Amino acid sequence: MSIQEHTFDYIIVGAGSAGCVLANRLTEDGKHSVLLLETGGSDKSIFIQMPTALSIPMNTKKYAWQFETEPEPYLDNRRMHCPRGKVLGGSSSINGMVYARGHARDFDEWQQSGAEGWDYQHCLPYFRKAETWAFGGDTYRGDSGPLGVNNGNQMQNPLYQAFINAGVEAGYFNTSDYNGAQQEGFGPMHMTIKGGRRCSTANAYLRPAMSRSNLMLVTHALVHKVQLEDKKAVGVIYEQGGRTHTARVNREVILSAGSIGSPHLLQLSGIGDPELLAKAGIALEHALPGVGKNLQDHLEFYFQFRCLQPVSLNRKLGWWSRLKIGTRWILKKDGLGATNHFESCGFIRSKAGVEWPDLQYHFLPAAMRYDGKEAFDGDGFQLHIGHNKPQSRGSVDIVSADPHQPPRIQFNYLQEEADREGFRACVRLTREIINQSAMDLSGGVKFSQDWTYKAMSRSMPLSVVPSKVLTTPPAPAKWVLMRWPLLIRKPVSMVCKD
């Protein structure tokens, strides 16, 4: 039966992190028909499924929308790369696979702000239901859910533990499970990997549902608009293979096209700020000025250091080593191909008086660029750090009635002084941690028969941070935004509040 001749109970726009879960849950009792529309295609590429290849899909047009922001006025007018998933699994098929639920107080804050039922105690059972934690279930962790979570290769590289020890030596907690009873501190990092493969929502939720007769998946389908009758969503118009199609719905049209795609689609449908829609040549269906507003994201940047002992993964970045890693992964689904390599981390507070951690570290035992190439000759490692409670806000604004034309994206990163202060803390506290004796290990800790691991011998940063920059408050924000790579993390935006 063609789609034009069929009406569905639910239409889901976007087979991404949310859409795949919804498609599974809404079809599991067999009572409801669901149409799932995805602009991208298959996720079966080795570069998506093999965790170590994570830098490839996020930088490939086939698998990701390669959005760019408008010049960001508080980042020296830099245009920031903003990749979003365009493939089955959405951004869960192109991201870094880091699994961090958030602090319990984040959810309690939601409820205090009016989101009834979204406090941590109400959300925890769903986290446990979703997850199979590699080290067994407990009060906080699940052991029978579809989403596989582990620690990669369990920190076999000695640099992972050295970083954790340095954090503890600097006065912070050691936490064995930051997704469990205590987030704050330094410890192993968790990732959404199962059986050596990326555990995207496509793998965890969509594939088990694909055999159900009440689920229809249509790929390479670009939705043009939501159809409205008397301000009620009754279907969608979408394009596939150069032809326009219409699908009707009995119950709900669910937009799960992400923080950029969902507000843009509402605006294309005539729902949003009347003045903005008029400028784009779109007839107003429903005035809702908040659509696309309140766009927010937390940046991260990274420090790169030279390592004075031959223990980093830089020596694994050559073509011959990559071939061996890839071959082993194809045959066994293990080894260095089966991890994102961020196997230790830290969650700390930027200053006294902050109620719960607002800074997050990822540790990588290699110094490399985001295209997967080494940053310099020799051994090295890097620390990624971000300020996770930004106050700066931006917007997603439609510019044309043409659905192929991307919206205008403006985050206004570091607009607020509190955000700039947070990044000053990132620089200052990172230097304190990296200069702990645990990162030196000069006391003769042996890691082989032939040599003693002295580690970085206080390390040698690739970009030396001048002492005066770290002690003069106004300077670091400007220095950071001018000199350091800044990476977009997890944007969110508003789609419904007026």
mmCIF file of N, CA, C and O in Angstrom, residues 88-129:
data_model
loop_
_atom_site.group_PDB
_atom_site.id
_atom_site.type_symbol
_atom_site.label_atom_id
_atom_site.label_comp_id
_atom_site.label_asym_id
_atom_site.label_seq_id
_atom_site.Cartn_x
_atom_site.Cartn_y
_atom_site.Cartn_z
ATOM 1 N N LEU A 88 20.309 7.201 9.977
ATOM 2 C CA LEU A 88 19.574 6.444 10.990
ATOM 3 C C LEU A 88 20.351 6.487 12.308
ATOM 4 O O LEU A 88 21.544 6.197 12.351
ATOM 5 N N GLY A 89 19.666 6.850 13.368
ATOM 6 C CA GLY A 89 20.333 7.061 14.651
ATOM 7 C C GLY A 89 20.628 8.510 14.922
ATOM 8 O O GLY A 89 20.967 8.879 16.053
ATOM 9 N N GLY A 90 20.527 9.361 13.883
ATOM 10 C CA GLY A 90 20.765 10.790 14.062
ATOM 11 C C GLY A 90 22.124 11.078 14.663
ATOM 12 O O GLY A 90 23.131 10.456 14.312
ATOM 13 N N SER A 91 22.168 12.009 15.593
ATOM 14 C CA SER A 91 23.448 12.394 16.192
ATOM 15 C C SER A 91 24.028 11.295 17.079
ATOM 16 O O SER A 91 25.218 11.327 17.394
ATOM 17 N N SER A 92 23.222 10.309 17.487
ATOM 18 C CA SER A 92 23.790 9.184 18.238
ATOM 19 C C SER A 92 24.634 8.286 17.336
ATOM 20 O O SER A 92 25.358 7.419 17.824
ATOM 21 N N SER A 93 24.563 8.499 16.007
ATOM 22 C CA SER A 93 25.396 7.754 15.061
ATOM 23 C C SER A 93 26.638 8.519 14.632
ATOM 24 O O SER A 93 27.471 7.972 13.903
ATOM 25 N N ILE A 94 26.776 9.766 15.065
ATOM 26 C CA ILE A 94 27.952 10.548 14.679
ATOM 27 C C ILE A 94 28.684 11.132 15.878
ATOM 28 O O ILE A 94 29.749 11.730 15.717
ATOM 29 N N ASN A 95 28.144 10.971 17.083
ATOM 30 C CA ASN A 95 28.731 11.661 18.237
ATOM 31 C C ASN A 95 29.906 10.881 18.838
ATOM 32 O O ASN A 95 30.327 9.848 18.309
ATOM 33 N N GLY A 96 30.413 11.384 19.948
ATOM 34 C CA GLY A 96 31.573 10.768 20.588
ATOM 35 C C GLY A 96 31.246 9.622 21.516
ATOM 36 O O GLY A 96 32.141 9.043 22.128
ATOM 37 N N MET A 97 29.948 9.280 21.658
ATOM 38 C CA MET A 97 29.483 8.120 22.433
ATOM 39 C C MET A 97 29.673 8.259 23.938
ATOM 40 O O MET A 97 29.463 7.290 24.679
ATOM 41 N N VAL A 98 30.064 9.431 24.425
ATOM 42 C CA VAL A 98 30.198 9.629 25.869
ATOM 43 C C VAL A 98 28.819 9.527 26.517
ATOM 44 O O VAL A 98 27.852 10.122 26.041
ATOM 45 N N TYR A 99 28.738 8.761 27.605
ATOM 46 C CA TYR A 99 27.473 8.566 28.307
ATOM 47 C C TYR A 99 27.540 9.288 29.646
ATOM 48 O O TYR A 99 28.207 8.837 30.574
ATOM 49 N N ALA A 100 26.872 10.429 29.715
ATOM 50 C CA ALA A 100 26.826 11.217 30.957
ATOM 51 C C ALA A 100 25.391 11.671 31.165
ATOM 52 O O ALA A 100 24.896 12.528 30.426
ATOM 53 N N ARG A 101 24.732 11.111 32.156
ATOM 54 C CA ARG A 101 23.323 11.418 32.398
ATOM 55 C C ARG A 101 23.098 12.860 32.840
ATOM 56 O O ARG A 101 22.073 13.457 32.550
ATOM 57 N N GLY A 102 24.037 13.394 33.571
ATOM 58 C CA GLY A 102 23.841 14.681 34.230
ATOM 59 C C GLY A 102 23.765 14.482 35.730
ATOM 60 O O GLY A 102 23.533 13.380 36.228
ATOM 61 N N HIS A 103 23.966 15.565 36.451
ATOM 62 C CA HIS A 103 23.908 15.512 37.906
ATOM 63 C C HIS A 103 22.455 15.436 38.364
ATOM 64 O O HIS A 103 21.551 15.974 37.713
ATOM 65 N N ALA A 104 22.212 14.771 39.488
ATOM 66 C CA ALA A 104 20.849 14.662 40.015
ATOM 67 C C ALA A 104 20.210 16.030 40.209
ATOM 68 O O ALA A 104 19.002 16.215 39.951
ATOM 69 N N ARG A 105 20.998 17.007 40.608
ATOM 70 C CA ARG A 105 20.448 18.343 40.838
ATOM 71 C C ARG A 105 20.026 19.033 39.545
ATOM 72 O O ARG A 105 19.172 19.928 39.560
ATOM 73 N N ASP A 106 20.605 18.625 38.397
ATOM 74 C CA ASP A 106 20.144 19.170 37.119
ATOM 75 C C ASP A 106 18.664 18.880 36.920
ATOM 76 O O ASP A 106 17.890 19.737 36.492
ATOM 77 N N PHE A 107 18.271 17.649 37.222
ATOM 78 C CA PHE A 107 16.879 17.236 37.030
ATOM 79 C C PHE A 107 15.973 17.864 38.094
ATOM 80 O O PHE A 107 14.849 18.279 37.787
ATOM 81 N N ASP A 108 16.468 17.928 39.311
ATOM 82 C CA ASP A 108 15.676 18.584 40.364
ATOM 83 C C ASP A 108 15.430 20.053 40.007
ATOM 84 O O ASP A 108 14.363 20.600 40.278
ATOM 85 N N GLU A 109 16.404 20.680 39.379
ATOM 86 C CA GLU A 109 16.274 22.074 38.960
ATOM 87 C C GLU A 109 15.185 22.214 37.892
ATOM 88 O O GLU A 109 14.465 23.214 37.857
ATOM 89 N N TRP A 110 15.094 21.203 37.014
ATOM 90 C CA TRP A 110 14.021 21.228 36.016
ATOM 91 C C TRP A 110 12.655 21.287 36.702
ATOM 92 O O TRP A 110 11.793 22.077 36.320
ATOM 93 N N GLN A 111 12.474 20.411 37.686
ATOM 94 C CA GLN A 111 11.184 20.390 38.364
ATOM 95 C C GLN A 111 10.929 21.711 39.095
ATOM 96 O O GLN A 111 9.806 22.229 39.080
ATOM 97 N N GLN A 112 11.950 22.250 39.716
ATOM 98 C CA GLN A 112 11.800 23.521 40.415
ATOM 99 C C GLN A 112 11.429 24.651 39.461
ATOM 100 O O GLN A 112 10.800 25.633 39.866
ATOM 101 N N SER A 113 11.787 24.476 38.184
ATOM 102 C CA SER A 113 11.473 25.485 37.176
ATOM 103 C C SER A 113 10.097 25.264 36.550
ATOM 104 O O SER A 113 9.700 26.020 35.658
ATOM 105 N N GLY A 114 9.401 24.200 36.983
ATOM 106 C CA GLY A 114 8.046 23.983 36.500
ATOM 107 C C GLY A 114 7.814 22.705 35.731
ATOM 108 O O GLY A 114 6.673 22.401 35.358
ATOM 109 N N ALA A 115 8.873 21.923 35.454
ATOM 110 C CA ALA A 115 8.729 20.667 34.712
ATOM 111 C C ALA A 115 8.359 19.551 35.698
ATOM 112 O O ALA A 115 9.201 18.745 36.109
ATOM 113 N N GLU A 116 7.097 19.502 36.061
ATOM 114 C CA GLU A 116 6.616 18.545 37.059
ATOM 115 C C GLU A 116 6.890 17.108 36.608
ATOM 116 O O GLU A 116 6.609 16.726 35.480
ATOM 117 N N GLY A 117 7.454 16.323 37.527
ATOM 118 C CA GLY A 117 7.732 14.922 37.229
ATOM 119 C C GLY A 117 9.068 14.666 36.565
ATOM 120 O O GLY A 117 9.384 13.523 36.231
ATOM 121 N N TRP A 118 9.880 15.727 36.377
ATOM 122 C CA TRP A 118 11.186 15.559 35.743
ATOM 123 C C TRP A 118 12.326 15.677 36.743
ATOM 124 O O TRP A 118 13.474 15.876 36.349
ATOM 125 N N ASP A 119 12.062 15.535 38.014
ATOM 126 C CA ASP A 119 13.133 15.511 39.004
ATOM 127 C C ASP A 119 13.882 14.186 38.905
ATOM 128 O O ASP A 119 13.445 13.251 38.233
ATOM 129 N N TYR A 120 15.020 14.101 39.577
ATOM 130 C CA TYR A 120 15.898 12.944 39.420
ATOM 131 C C TYR A 120 15.229 11.644 39.850
ATOM 132 O O TYR A 120 15.380 10.612 39.167
ATOM 133 N N GLN A 121 14.489 11.656 40.928
ATOM 134 C CA GLN A 121 13.867 10.422 41.410
ATOM 135 C C GLN A 121 12.852 9.868 40.422
ATOM 136 O O GLN A 121 12.668 8.653 40.319
ATOM 137 N N HIS A 122 12.196 10.754 39.673
ATOM 138 C CA HIS A 122 11.254 10.286 38.659
ATOM 139 C C HIS A 122 11.975 9.812 37.395
ATOM 140 O O HIS A 122 11.496 8.903 36.704
ATOM 141 N N CYS A 123 13.115 10.426 37.081
ATOM 142 C CA CYS A 123 13.850 10.058 35.862
ATOM 143 C C CYS A 123 14.709 8.811 36.042
ATOM 144 O O CYS A 123 14.935 8.062 35.077
ATOM 145 N N LEU A 124 15.217 8.565 37.252
ATOM 146 C CA LEU A 124 16.138 7.456 37.482
ATOM 147 C C LEU A 124 15.604 6.106 37.015
ATOM 148 O O LEU A 124 16.345 5.344 36.371
ATOM 149 N N PRO A 125 14.352 5.729 37.266
ATOM 150 C CA PRO A 125 13.871 4.422 36.792
ATOM 151 C C PRO A 125 13.961 4.269 35.272
ATOM 152 O O PRO A 125 14.175 3.155 34.770
ATOM 153 N N TYR A 126 13.831 5.377 34.546
ATOM 154 C CA TYR A 126 13.903 5.301 33.090
ATOM 155 C C TYR A 126 15.347 5.173 32.610
ATOM 156 O O TYR A 126 15.619 4.506 31.604
ATOM 157 N N PHE A 127 16.272 5.820 33.317
ATOM 158 C CA PHE A 127 17.684 5.594 33.015
ATOM 159 C C PHE A 127 18.047 4.122 33.199
ATOM 160 O O PHE A 127 18.726 3.520 32.365
ATOM 161 N N ARG A 128 17.582 3.541 34.291
ATOM 162 C CA ARG A 128 17.897 2.138 34.572
ATOM 163 C C ARG A 128 17.234 1.221 33.553
ATOM 164 O O ARG A 128 17.826 0.230 33.113
ATOM 165 N N LYS A 129 16.017 1.538 33.160
ATOM 166 C CA LYS A 129 15.301 0.720 32.179
ATOM 167 C C LYS A 129 15.987 0.743 30.816
ATOM 168 O O LYS A 129 15.985 -0.255 30.086
#
